[in-house]
RNA sequence: GCGGGCGUAGCUCAGUCGGUUAGAGCGUCUGAUUGUGGUCCAGAAGGUCGUGGGUUCAAUUCCCAUCGCUCGCCCCA
């Protein structure tokens, strides 16, 4: 039985052409968050399984975690998300870190679930978190970062909306305004999460079933709908509007509007799945009707660091997944033509390798990425290889060229050939690269058209 | 965890109402006289029809199981 060449179920191989897109996405993300002063960290993929028991949410730990025992009998898990890990890192150096602390990580996450469209068992995620700010300035910044990130990919604000709510506010609504107990509150929160997936009548039936007779008599369903139908915070019931968490929402919205974020909406149906959120939560939606769904989101989680037995540290963060991002970019035609990193394919005619090395080295020291064809095949085969790899330039080096000190530079797009010294070739190709391949690593700043405030 | 669809060449797929040498396009390789690719032309290689079992004179085709892929549900970082 031959070995399978397939990657593990739900995990992907990245051939260079796939990796190019991933690099483009990660580099763009990295560049954006670094502009805001976020610093990259990393941590092991394996964590003790208890790390996820506390706050992540039962389903994820019990059914969606890759958990196993190591040879020493320790229960470990492949990290399904980064938030508990980064909280651990912060808790470990709680006293010595300088706040506000801005951290980001880009890496693989593992979830044991059935793969389907847009969802894998191994996916990549960028986590961006700010630690140590209690006020809404942190929410303001984090959402601004998310907004800049999408705009750095060339997205316009018509392509996505940012929907905002507050976990704290919803806790008040469920417990105090509607008088739910803990169990009811959780069930209703789950139901709210599904409101856009089910029929309105069905929602009413299920909501009604969750309330007690006395709550029903007090008009619980109507009150719940009053809250959920509020398209603007001002439309919430008076009692709800008296809450501090309501004022926070208003503040964040005002700050973001002042920052030019015009596609922000209040949406009381945003609750998010994780148990650890404690304040403002938000989700970013694709406005494309084909793909009208939540792409990513985040919020405030002030309690996680404190779980490690240190003083709590207020935190706001979000995470963006590679698959949903790629889908978004694709559906809005925002993926640029990505090129290989190789600038020049060096082709050798005859037995000139010894003498040609100096030429190649010179081009490299001038800053070019040069791949050499080492096969000694016929010239046409070597050119064909370069073409197949998508490399734009070929340099032909034969005895004639070596004697002359000038080499044939051929552009495969146009077929044009010219003869130059190695140094001149380097400068021509670098010039070309700067002009024609701005996306080979990441977009230039010119692509980011941030409007003036 | 539940339900649907599909497994035929490297890729995308056709086909066999069960019956001698299983097809196409793309891709790959070779060639058109030796230092020029992408187009065109000529030719070639490549499949025990996912795997195991059953029915049958005969199975890639029918039946069962199994594995894999895929889409949806649940759930969602």
PDB file of N, CA and C in Angstrom, chain A residues 259-299:
ATOM      1  N   UNK A 259     -13.283  59.075  14.004  1.00  0.00           N
ATOM      2  CA  UNK A 259     -12.126  58.533  13.291  1.00  0.00           C
ATOM      3  C   UNK A 259     -12.452  58.176  11.849  1.00  0.00           C
ATOM      4  N   UNK A 260     -13.658  58.486  11.438  1.00  0.00           N
ATOM      5  CA  UNK A 260     -13.996  58.243  10.039  1.00  0.00           C
ATOM      6  C   UNK A 260     -14.556  56.873   9.762  1.00  0.00           C
ATOM      7  N   UNK A 261     -14.831  56.097  10.806  1.00  0.00           N
ATOM      8  CA  UNK A 261     -15.410  54.775  10.590  1.00  0.00           C
ATOM      9  C   UNK A 261     -16.915  54.936  10.393  1.00  0.00           C
ATOM     10  N   UNK A 262     -17.312  54.970   9.139  1.00  0.00           N
ATOM     11  CA  UNK A 262     -18.702  55.304   8.804  1.00  0.00           C
ATOM     12  C   UNK A 262     -19.602  54.085   8.724  1.00  0.00           C
ATOM     13  N   UNK A 263     -19.009  52.911   8.718  1.00  0.00           N
ATOM     14  CA  UNK A 263     -19.803  51.704   8.511  1.00  0.00           C
ATOM     15  C   UNK A 263     -20.045  50.948   9.807  1.00  0.00           C
ATOM     16  N   UNK A 264     -20.216  51.710  10.863  1.00  0.00           N
ATOM     17  CA  UNK A 264     -20.418  51.126  12.180  1.00  0.00           C
ATOM     18  C   UNK A 264     -21.906  51.083  12.497  1.00  0.00           C
ATOM     19  N   UNK A 265     -22.365  49.949  13.056  1.00  0.00           N
ATOM     20  CA  UNK A 265     -23.784  49.826  13.409  1.00  0.00           C
ATOM     21  C   UNK A 265     -23.898  49.263  14.814  1.00  0.00           C
ATOM     22  N   UNK A 266     -24.914  49.736  15.502  1.00  0.00           N
ATOM     23  CA  UNK A 266     -25.266  49.090  16.760  1.00  0.00           C
ATOM     24  C   UNK A 266     -26.130  47.884  16.414  1.00  0.00           C
ATOM     25  N   UNK A 267     -25.854  46.747  17.025  1.00  0.00           N
ATOM     26  CA  UNK A 267     -26.627  45.543  16.704  1.00  0.00           C
ATOM     27  C   UNK A 267     -26.766  44.682  17.948  1.00  0.00           C
ATOM     28  N   UNK A 268     -27.927  44.764  18.612  1.00  0.00           N
ATOM     29  CA  UNK A 268     -28.109  44.031  19.873  1.00  0.00           C
ATOM     30  C   UNK A 268     -28.168  42.521  19.704  1.00  0.00           C
ATOM     31  N   UNK A 269     -28.134  42.036  18.464  1.00  0.00           N
ATOM     32  CA  UNK A 269     -28.153  40.576  18.295  1.00  0.00           C
ATOM     33  C   UNK A 269     -26.739  39.981  18.294  1.00  0.00           C
ATOM     34  N   UNK A 270     -25.719  40.839  18.360  1.00  0.00           N
ATOM     35  CA  UNK A 270     -24.343  40.335  18.411  1.00  0.00           C
ATOM     36  C   UNK A 270     -24.033  39.883  19.835  1.00  0.00           C
ATOM     37  N   UNK A 271     -23.801  38.607  20.036  1.00  0.00           N
ATOM     38  CA  UNK A 271     -23.446  38.160  21.392  1.00  0.00           C
ATOM     39  C   UNK A 271     -22.092  37.445  21.436  1.00  0.00           C
ATOM     40  N   UNK A 272     -21.744  36.744  20.389  1.00  0.00           N
ATOM     41  CA  UNK A 272     -20.501  35.964  20.279  1.00  0.00           C
ATOM     42  C   UNK A 272     -20.501  34.748  21.207  1.00  0.00           C
ATOM     43  N   UNK A 273     -19.815  33.706  20.734  1.00  0.00           N
ATOM     44  CA  UNK A 273     -19.903  32.422  21.398  1.00  0.00           C
ATOM     45  C   UNK A 273     -19.106  32.264  22.669  1.00  0.00           C
ATOM     46  N   UNK A 274     -17.995  32.959  22.788  1.00  0.00           N
ATOM     47  CA  UNK A 274     -17.135  32.707  23.931  1.00  0.00           C
ATOM     48  C   UNK A 274     -17.687  33.260  25.230  1.00  0.00           C
ATOM     49  N   UNK A 275     -17.431  32.495  26.270  1.00  0.00           N
ATOM     50  CA  UNK A 275     -17.936  32.886  27.587  1.00  0.00           C
ATOM     51  C   UNK A 275     -17.122  34.008  28.202  1.00  0.00           C
ATOM     52  N   UNK A 276     -15.906  34.247  27.700  1.00  0.00           N
ATOM     53  CA  UNK A 276     -15.024  35.140  28.444  1.00  0.00           C
ATOM     54  C   UNK A 276     -15.218  36.632  28.185  1.00  0.00           C
ATOM     55  N   UNK A 277     -16.086  36.980  27.245  1.00  0.00           N
ATOM     56  CA  UNK A 277     -16.269  38.416  26.990  1.00  0.00           C
ATOM     57  C   UNK A 277     -17.013  39.094  28.134  1.00  0.00           C
ATOM     58  N   UNK A 278     -16.597  40.303  28.457  1.00  0.00           N
ATOM     59  CA  UNK A 278     -17.182  40.992  29.610  1.00  0.00           C
ATOM     60  C   UNK A 278     -17.739  42.369  29.274  1.00  0.00           C
ATOM     61  N   UNK A 279     -17.490  42.882  28.095  1.00  0.00           N
ATOM     62  CA  UNK A 279     -17.947  44.253  27.797  1.00  0.00           C
ATOM     63  C   UNK A 279     -18.367  44.381  26.355  1.00  0.00           C
ATOM     64  N   UNK A 280     -17.821  45.392  25.698  1.00  0.00           N
ATOM     65  CA  UNK A 280     -18.129  45.632  24.295  1.00  0.00           C
ATOM     66  C   UNK A 280     -17.702  44.420  23.456  1.00  0.00           C
ATOM     67  N   UNK A 281     -18.579  43.993  22.558  1.00  0.00           N
ATOM     68  CA  UNK A 281     -18.214  42.966  21.579  1.00  0.00           C
ATOM     69  C   UNK A 281     -18.556  43.505  20.189  1.00  0.00           C
ATOM     70  N   UNK A 282     -17.838  43.005  19.190  1.00  0.00           N
ATOM     71  CA  UNK A 282     -18.134  43.472  17.828  1.00  0.00           C
ATOM     72  C   UNK A 282     -17.863  42.361  16.828  1.00  0.00           C
ATOM     73  N   UNK A 283     -18.524  42.475  15.690  1.00  0.00           N
ATOM     74  CA  UNK A 283     -18.279  41.531  14.600  1.00  0.00           C
ATOM     75  C   UNK A 283     -18.259  42.301  13.291  1.00  0.00           C
ATOM     76  N   UNK A 284     -17.427  41.835  12.396  1.00  0.00           N
ATOM     77  CA  UNK A 284     -17.317  42.483  11.096  1.00  0.00           C
ATOM     78  C   UNK A 284     -18.012  41.605  10.072  1.00  0.00           C
ATOM     79  N   UNK A 285     -18.939  42.198   9.334  1.00  0.00           N
ATOM     80  CA  UNK A 285     -19.730  41.452   8.356  1.00  0.00           C
ATOM     81  C   UNK A 285     -19.384  41.861   6.943  1.00  0.00           C
ATOM     82  N   UNK A 286     -19.368  40.866   6.072  1.00  0.00           N
ATOM     83  CA  UNK A 286     -19.235  41.105   4.645  1.00  0.00           C
ATOM     84  C   UNK A 286     -20.590  41.601   4.132  1.00  0.00           C
ATOM     85  N   UNK A 287     -20.591  42.696   3.375  1.00  0.00           N
ATOM     86  CA  UNK A 287     -21.863  43.203   2.859  1.00  0.00           C
ATOM     87  C   UNK A 287     -22.265  42.522   1.560  1.00  0.00           C
ATOM     88  N   UNK A 288     -21.329  41.788   0.948  1.00  0.00           N
ATOM     89  CA  UNK A 288     -21.652  41.036  -0.261  1.00  0.00           C
ATOM     90  C   UNK A 288     -22.804  40.078   0.042  1.00  0.00           C
ATOM     91  N   UNK A 289     -23.880  40.177  -0.737  1.00  0.00           N
ATOM     92  CA  UNK A 289     -25.061  39.373  -0.428  1.00  0.00           C
ATOM     93  C   UNK A 289     -24.782  37.881  -0.567  1.00  0.00           C
ATOM     94  N   UNK A 290     -23.772  37.544  -1.379  1.00  0.00           N
ATOM     95  CA  UNK A 290     -23.421  36.135  -1.549  1.00  0.00           C
ATOM     96  C   UNK A 290     -22.761  35.572  -0.283  1.00  0.00           C
ATOM     97  N   UNK A 291     -22.181  36.455   0.464  1.00  0.00           N
ATOM     98  CA  UNK A 291     -21.333  36.022   1.572  1.00  0.00           C
ATOM     99  C   UNK A 291     -21.657  36.845   2.813  1.00  0.00           C
ATOM    100  N   UNK A 292     -22.951  37.114   3.002  1.00  0.00           N
ATOM    101  CA  UNK A 292     -23.341  38.028   4.074  1.00  0.00           C
ATOM    102  C   UNK A 292     -23.267  37.337   5.428  1.00  0.00           C
ATOM    103  N   UNK A 293     -22.069  37.307   5.950  1.00  0.00           N
ATOM    104  CA  UNK A 293     -21.921  36.625   7.233  1.00  0.00           C
ATOM    105  C   UNK A 293     -20.805  37.283   8.040  1.00  0.00           C
ATOM    106  N   UNK A 294     -20.731  36.853   9.262  1.00  0.00           N
ATOM    107  CA  UNK A 294     -19.706  37.380  10.142  1.00  0.00           C
ATOM    108  C   UNK A 294     -18.344  36.862   9.700  1.00  0.00           C
ATOM    109  N   UNK A 295     -17.412  37.756   9.509  1.00  0.00           N
ATOM    110  CA  UNK A 295     -16.072  37.335   9.096  1.00  0.00           C
ATOM    111  C   UNK A 295     -15.156  37.132  10.292  1.00  0.00           C
ATOM    112  N   UNK A 296     -15.217  38.055  11.210  1.00  0.00           N
ATOM    113  CA  UNK A 296     -14.405  37.929  12.418  1.00  0.00           C
ATOM    114  C   UNK A 296     -14.927  38.924  13.443  1.00  0.00           C
ATOM    115  N   UNK A 297     -14.393  38.815  14.634  1.00  0.00           N
ATOM    116  CA  UNK A 297     -14.860  39.735  15.658  1.00  0.00           C
ATOM    117  C   UNK A 297     -14.022  39.636  16.911  1.00  0.00           C
ATOM    118  N   UNK A 298     -14.460  40.356  17.924  1.00  0.00           N
ATOM    119  CA  UNK A 298     -13.705  40.354  19.166  1.00  0.00           C
ATOM    120  C   UNK A 298     -14.435  41.155  20.211  1.00  0.00           C
ATOM    121  N   UNK A 299     -13.692  41.584  21.214  1.00  0.00           N
ATOM    122  CA  UNK A 299     -14.320  42.357  22.264  1.00  0.00           C
ATOM    123  C   UNK A 299     -13.464  42.413  23.515  1.00  0.00           C
TER     124      UNK A 299
END
